[in-house]
Amino acid sequence: MIRLAGLLRDIVYPPACSGCGMRTARQGGLCVTCWCSVRFIDRPYCEVLGLPFSYDPGPGMLCAEAIAHPPVFDRLRSVAVHDGVARDLVHSLKYSDRTDLAPMMAGWMLRAGQADIAACDAILAVPLHPLRLIQRKFNQSAELGRHLARQAGKPFLPATLLRVKRTAQQVGLSANAREDNVRGAFRVAERRQSDVFGRRLVLVDDVYTTGATVTAATRALKRAGAADVTVLTFARAIAGPI
């Protein structure tokens, strides 16, 4: 029955590349051209900030930024550089209501953060303010987190971390303005501290740019007693290897 439903779906909606729309052999994938254009972030990279190295400096090495300005989260992992097809997928999910992309994108995130996901106690997503959620109809980060948790077999905690301050959109703001914008924007819900205290958590967002949002969210989790926080995003802005 499931197989028949899949065949009928492919007839009505022929499989197409999620990047360019070209016909493909199966649903939920990319054509060869789009796949080859994605700049995946693989080792060697900084163990804390996940910035790719242009050469292999050896295990456990950190980039200069991680040494000079250690983040409040314990580590950052991302699937790909935020350009080209990867950027288009993020924008399609976020602005064009393409929630059908979330399972595929979450699968790539599972690969990028597999060791930290395997070690974590639960998965959370960066929340939207309730009024913003009403306007947008869904939270793209929560969609990614929900599918990631399902694929990884880990608990998903959608109501534990709250956005209590309605912030301006981060797009177009300077790094300092972004930090000011989200300062104090998050807190752990009352009676949900046990979800966080002493736990190893994976915090999901769609894109890492300056890190202001996930930093503010991590501070709220750490204040509530989180033992370890891995930030996992689909894409991240980056100039190039270091």
Tab-separated table of C-alpha atoms in Angstrom:
chain	number	residue	atom	x	y	z
A	1	MET	CA	0.000	0.000	0.000
A	2	ILE	CA	2.834	2.394	0.907
A	3	ARG	CA	4.641	1.463	-2.298
A	4	LEU	CA	1.498	2.160	-4.342
A	5	ALA	CA	1.051	5.543	-2.648
A	6	GLY	CA	4.632	6.391	-3.522
A	7	LEU	CA	4.110	5.437	-7.165
A	8	LEU	CA	0.962	7.564	-7.375
A	9	ARG	CA	2.793	10.514	-5.806
A	10	ASP	CA	5.604	10.226	-8.368
A	11	ILE	CA	3.048	10.240	-11.179
A	12	VAL	CA	1.253	13.332	-9.891
A	13	TYR	CA	4.450	15.068	-8.694
A	14	PRO	CA	7.372	13.700	-10.743
A	15	PRO	CA	10.670	13.589	-8.808
A	16	ALA	CA	12.653	16.792	-9.284
A	17	CYS	CA	15.870	18.303	-7.995
A	18	SER	CA	15.213	20.309	-4.834
A	19	GLY	CA	17.699	22.893	-6.061
A	20	CYS	CA	16.951	23.597	-9.726
A	21	GLY	CA	13.796	21.582	-10.482
A	22	MET	CA	15.405	19.247	-13.024
A	23	ARG	CA	13.820	15.778	-13.235
A	24	THR	CA	15.580	13.231	-11.026
A	25	ALA	CA	15.302	9.526	-10.270
A	26	ARG	CA	13.808	9.972	-6.787
A	27	GLN	CA	12.090	12.465	-4.544
A	28	GLY	CA	13.949	14.598	-2.004
A	29	GLY	CA	17.370	14.899	-3.612
A	30	LEU	CA	19.596	17.019	-5.830
A	31	CYS	CA	20.730	16.574	-9.401
A	32	VAL	CA	24.424	15.929	-10.001
A	33	THR	CA	25.115	19.546	-10.953
A	34	CYS	CA	23.508	21.006	-7.830
A	35	TRP	CA	25.061	18.370	-5.560
A	36	CYS	CA	28.553	19.099	-6.870
A	37	SER	CA	28.064	22.848	-6.358
A	38	VAL	CA	27.321	22.546	-2.618
A	39	ARG	CA	30.351	23.458	-0.495
A	40	PHE	CA	30.052	20.862	2.258
A	41	ILE	CA	31.996	21.534	5.457
A	42	ASP	CA	34.059	18.440	6.200
A	43	ARG	CA	37.186	17.808	8.247
A	44	PRO	CA	39.712	19.229	8.815
A	45	TYR	CA	37.979	22.028	10.709
A	46	CYS	CA	38.215	23.867	14.029
A	47	GLU	CA	36.870	21.588	16.734
A	48	VAL	CA	34.987	24.462	18.397
A	49	LEU	CA	33.732	26.766	15.628
A	50	GLY	CA	33.711	24.251	12.802
A	51	LEU	CA	35.606	26.586	10.452
A	52	PRO	CA	37.300	24.539	7.710
A	53	PHE	CA	41.086	24.553	7.533
A	54	SER	CA	42.819	24.803	4.157
A	55	TYR	CA	45.240	22.118	5.386
A	56	ASP	CA	45.193	19.488	8.126
A	57	PRO	CA	46.894	20.921	11.260
A	58	GLY	CA	46.318	17.744	13.239
A	59	PRO	CA	43.595	16.548	15.600
A	60	GLY	CA	42.011	18.902	18.122
A	61	MET	CA	43.295	22.127	16.609
A	62	LEU	CA	41.383	25.372	17.125
A	63	CYS	CA	41.159	28.423	14.897
A	64	ALA	CA	42.407	31.815	16.113
A	65	GLU	CA	38.867	33.118	16.619
A	66	ALA	CA	37.953	30.221	18.934
A	67	ILE	CA	41.083	30.820	20.997
A	68	ALA	CA	40.703	34.611	21.189
A	69	HIS	CA	36.930	34.654	21.668
A	70	PRO	CA	35.672	31.299	23.023
A	71	PRO	CA	31.927	30.950	22.380
A	72	VAL	CA	29.399	30.244	25.127
A	73	PHE	CA	28.295	27.097	23.288
A	74	ASP	CA	30.621	24.104	23.333
A	75	ARG	CA	30.906	23.528	19.607
A	76	LEU	CA	29.376	24.471	16.256
A	77	ARG	CA	28.721	22.144	13.352
A	78	SER	CA	27.185	23.015	9.978
A	79	VAL	CA	26.407	21.116	6.795
A	80	ALA	CA	27.540	23.590	4.157
A	81	VAL	CA	28.696	27.104	3.353
A	82	HIS	CA	25.784	29.529	2.998
A	83	ASP	CA	25.956	30.205	-0.711
A	84	GLY	CA	24.596	28.855	-3.986
A	85	VAL	CA	22.284	25.858	-3.689
A	86	ALA	CA	22.627	25.617	0.098
A	87	ARG	CA	21.481	29.235	0.470
A	88	ASP	CA	18.628	28.630	-1.973
A	89	LEU	CA	17.420	25.637	0.055
A	90	VAL	CA	17.437	27.704	3.261
A	91	HIS	CA	15.514	30.526	1.585
A	92	SER	CA	13.006	28.129	0.021
A	93	LEU	CA	12.305	26.508	3.390
A	94	LYS	CA	12.127	29.819	5.257
A	95	TYR	CA	10.389	32.163	2.832
A	96	SER	CA	8.576	29.938	0.310
A	97	ASP	CA	6.937	27.507	2.746
A	98	ARG	CA	8.907	24.566	1.314
A	99	THR	CA	8.579	22.455	4.449
A	100	ASP	CA	8.962	19.396	2.218
A	101	LEU	CA	12.687	20.218	2.114
A	102	ALA	CA	13.115	19.815	5.884
A	103	PRO	CA	13.511	15.983	5.969
A	104	MET	CA	16.275	16.057	3.340
A	105	MET	CA	18.078	18.968	5.006
A	106	ALA	CA	17.755	17.313	8.434
A	107	GLY	CA	19.307	14.149	7.020
A	108	TRP	CA	22.375	16.106	5.962
A	109	MET	CA	22.495	17.736	9.419
A	110	LEU	CA	22.428	14.295	11.021
A	111	ARG	CA	25.571	13.417	9.090
A	112	ALA	CA	27.293	16.710	9.947
A	113	GLY	CA	26.649	16.380	13.671
A	114	GLN	CA	26.431	12.614	14.050
A	115	ALA	CA	28.896	12.195	16.950
A	116	ASP	CA	27.377	15.010	19.018
A	117	ILE	CA	23.814	13.945	18.229
A	118	ALA	CA	24.620	10.386	19.301
A	119	ALA	CA	25.958	11.720	22.626
A	120	CYS	CA	23.150	14.202	23.316
A	121	ASP	CA	20.137	13.797	25.597
A	122	ALA	CA	17.729	15.909	23.538
A	123	ILE	CA	17.356	18.247	20.567
A	124	LEU	CA	15.928	21.776	20.668
A	125	ALA	CA	15.416	24.459	18.022
A	126	VAL	CA	15.871	28.216	18.225
A	127	PRO	CA	12.284	29.401	18.824
A	128	LEU	CA	10.343	32.234	17.222
A	129	HIS	CA	8.401	34.791	19.224
A	130	PRO	CA	4.695	33.757	19.300
A	131	LEU	CA	3.637	36.803	17.246
A	132	ARG	CA	6.311	36.106	14.625
A	133	LEU	CA	5.222	32.454	14.528
A	134	ILE	CA	1.629	33.520	13.796
A	135	GLN	CA	2.855	35.720	10.941
A	136	ARG	CA	5.185	33.114	9.448
A	137	LYS	CA	2.914	30.095	10.184
A	138	PHE	CA	5.831	27.806	11.021
A	139	ASN	CA	9.339	27.889	12.479
A	140	GLN	CA	11.865	26.649	9.926
A	141	SER	CA	14.389	25.785	12.659
A	142	ALA	CA	11.770	23.740	14.505
A	143	GLU	CA	10.934	21.879	11.283
A	144	LEU	CA	14.601	20.956	10.905
A	145	GLY	CA	14.868	20.010	14.584
A	146	ARG	CA	11.727	17.887	14.529
A	147	HIS	CA	12.860	15.850	11.530
A	148	LEU	CA	16.408	15.597	12.871
A	149	ALA	CA	15.165	14.221	16.198
A	150	ARG	CA	12.929	11.715	14.427
A	151	GLN	CA	15.744	10.477	12.185
A	152	ALA	CA	18.201	10.306	15.099
A	153	GLY	CA	15.780	8.685	17.544
A	154	LYS	CA	16.292	11.485	20.081
A	155	PRO	CA	13.706	13.470	22.106
A	156	PHE	CA	12.652	16.787	20.564
A	157	LEU	CA	11.799	19.556	23.045
A	158	PRO	CA	9.766	22.221	21.180
A	159	ALA	CA	8.335	23.912	24.286
A	160	THR	CA	11.409	24.051	26.543
A	161	LEU	CA	13.214	27.113	25.164
A	162	LEU	CA	11.064	30.238	24.727
A	163	ARG	CA	11.611	33.497	22.876
A	164	VAL	CA	10.244	36.088	25.289
A	165	LYS	CA	11.392	39.240	23.480
A	166	ARG	CA	10.030	40.204	20.087
A	167	THR	CA	13.208	41.164	18.270
A	168	ALA	CA	13.745	42.909	14.956
A	169	GLN	CA	14.861	40.753	12.057
A	170	GLN	CA	18.611	40.159	12.114
A	171	VAL	CA	19.064	40.538	8.343
A	172	GLY	CA	20.925	43.753	7.560
A	173	LEU	CA	22.097	44.422	11.129
A	174	SER	CA	25.749	44.748	12.091
A	175	ALA	CA	27.327	42.161	14.392
A	176	ASN	CA	27.018	44.458	17.409
A	177	ALA	CA	23.432	45.378	16.545
A	178	ARG	CA	22.548	41.692	16.211
A	179	GLU	CA	23.964	41.004	19.669
A	180	ASP	CA	22.016	43.894	21.194
A	181	ASN	CA	18.868	42.830	19.358
A	182	VAL	CA	18.726	39.328	20.891
A	183	ARG	CA	20.164	40.079	24.327
A	184	GLY	CA	17.761	38.605	26.912
A	185	ALA	CA	15.460	37.272	24.197
A	186	PHE	CA	15.337	33.658	25.431
A	187	ARG	CA	14.568	31.756	28.608
A	188	VAL	CA	13.786	28.196	29.621
A	189	ALA	CA	10.083	27.675	30.331
A	190	GLU	CA	8.944	27.344	33.920
A	191	ARG	CA	8.730	23.733	35.065
A	192	ARG	CA	10.931	22.715	32.117
A	193	GLN	CA	14.278	23.162	33.866
A	194	SER	CA	14.563	19.393	34.273
A	195	ASP	CA	14.673	19.138	30.461
A	196	VAL	CA	17.903	21.125	30.542
A	197	PHE	CA	19.674	20.734	33.895
A	198	GLY	CA	22.750	18.525	33.585
A	199	ARG	CA	21.838	17.551	30.017
A	200	ARG	CA	23.829	17.423	26.790
A	201	LEU	CA	21.787	19.306	24.193
A	202	VAL	CA	21.841	19.958	20.455
A	203	LEU	CA	20.469	23.392	19.503
A	204	VAL	CA	19.262	23.620	15.892
A	205	ASP	CA	19.070	26.716	13.677
A	206	ASP	CA	18.921	27.131	9.918
A	207	VAL	CA	21.889	29.488	9.397
A	208	TYR	CA	24.872	30.651	11.454
A	209	THR	CA	25.979	34.170	10.532
A	210	THR	CA	27.505	36.130	13.427
A	211	GLY	CA	26.306	33.682	16.076
A	212	ALA	CA	24.366	36.315	18.046
A	213	THR	CA	21.088	34.375	18.106
A	214	VAL	CA	22.477	30.976	19.105
A	215	THR	CA	24.756	32.665	21.645
A	216	ALA	CA	21.775	34.309	23.359
A	217	ALA	CA	19.831	31.042	23.254
A	218	THR	CA	22.790	29.070	24.639
A	219	ARG	CA	23.167	31.536	27.511
A	220	ALA	CA	19.575	30.816	28.528
A	221	LEU	CA	20.229	27.063	28.407
A	222	LYS	CA	23.476	27.351	30.382
A	223	ARG	CA	21.777	29.515	33.024
A	224	ALA	CA	19.243	26.712	33.421
A	225	GLY	CA	22.079	24.227	34.008
A	226	ALA	CA	22.755	22.673	30.602
A	227	ALA	CA	25.991	20.677	30.807
A	228	ASP	CA	26.903	20.853	27.120
A	229	VAL	CA	25.407	22.628	24.086
A	230	THR	CA	26.227	21.791	20.483
A	231	VAL	CA	24.915	24.274	17.917
A	232	LEU	CA	23.973	22.555	14.666
A	233	THR	CA	22.951	24.549	11.584
A	234	PHE	CA	22.258	23.637	8.000
A	235	ALA	CA	24.400	26.462	6.614
A	236	ARG	CA	26.901	28.994	7.859
A	237	ALA	CA	28.304	32.198	6.429
A	238	ILE	CA	32.022	31.943	5.788
A	239	ALA	CA	34.548	33.807	3.677
A	240	GLY	CA	36.697	30.765	2.941
A	241	PRO	CA	39.008	28.170	4.515
A	242	ILE	CA	41.470	29.380	7.166
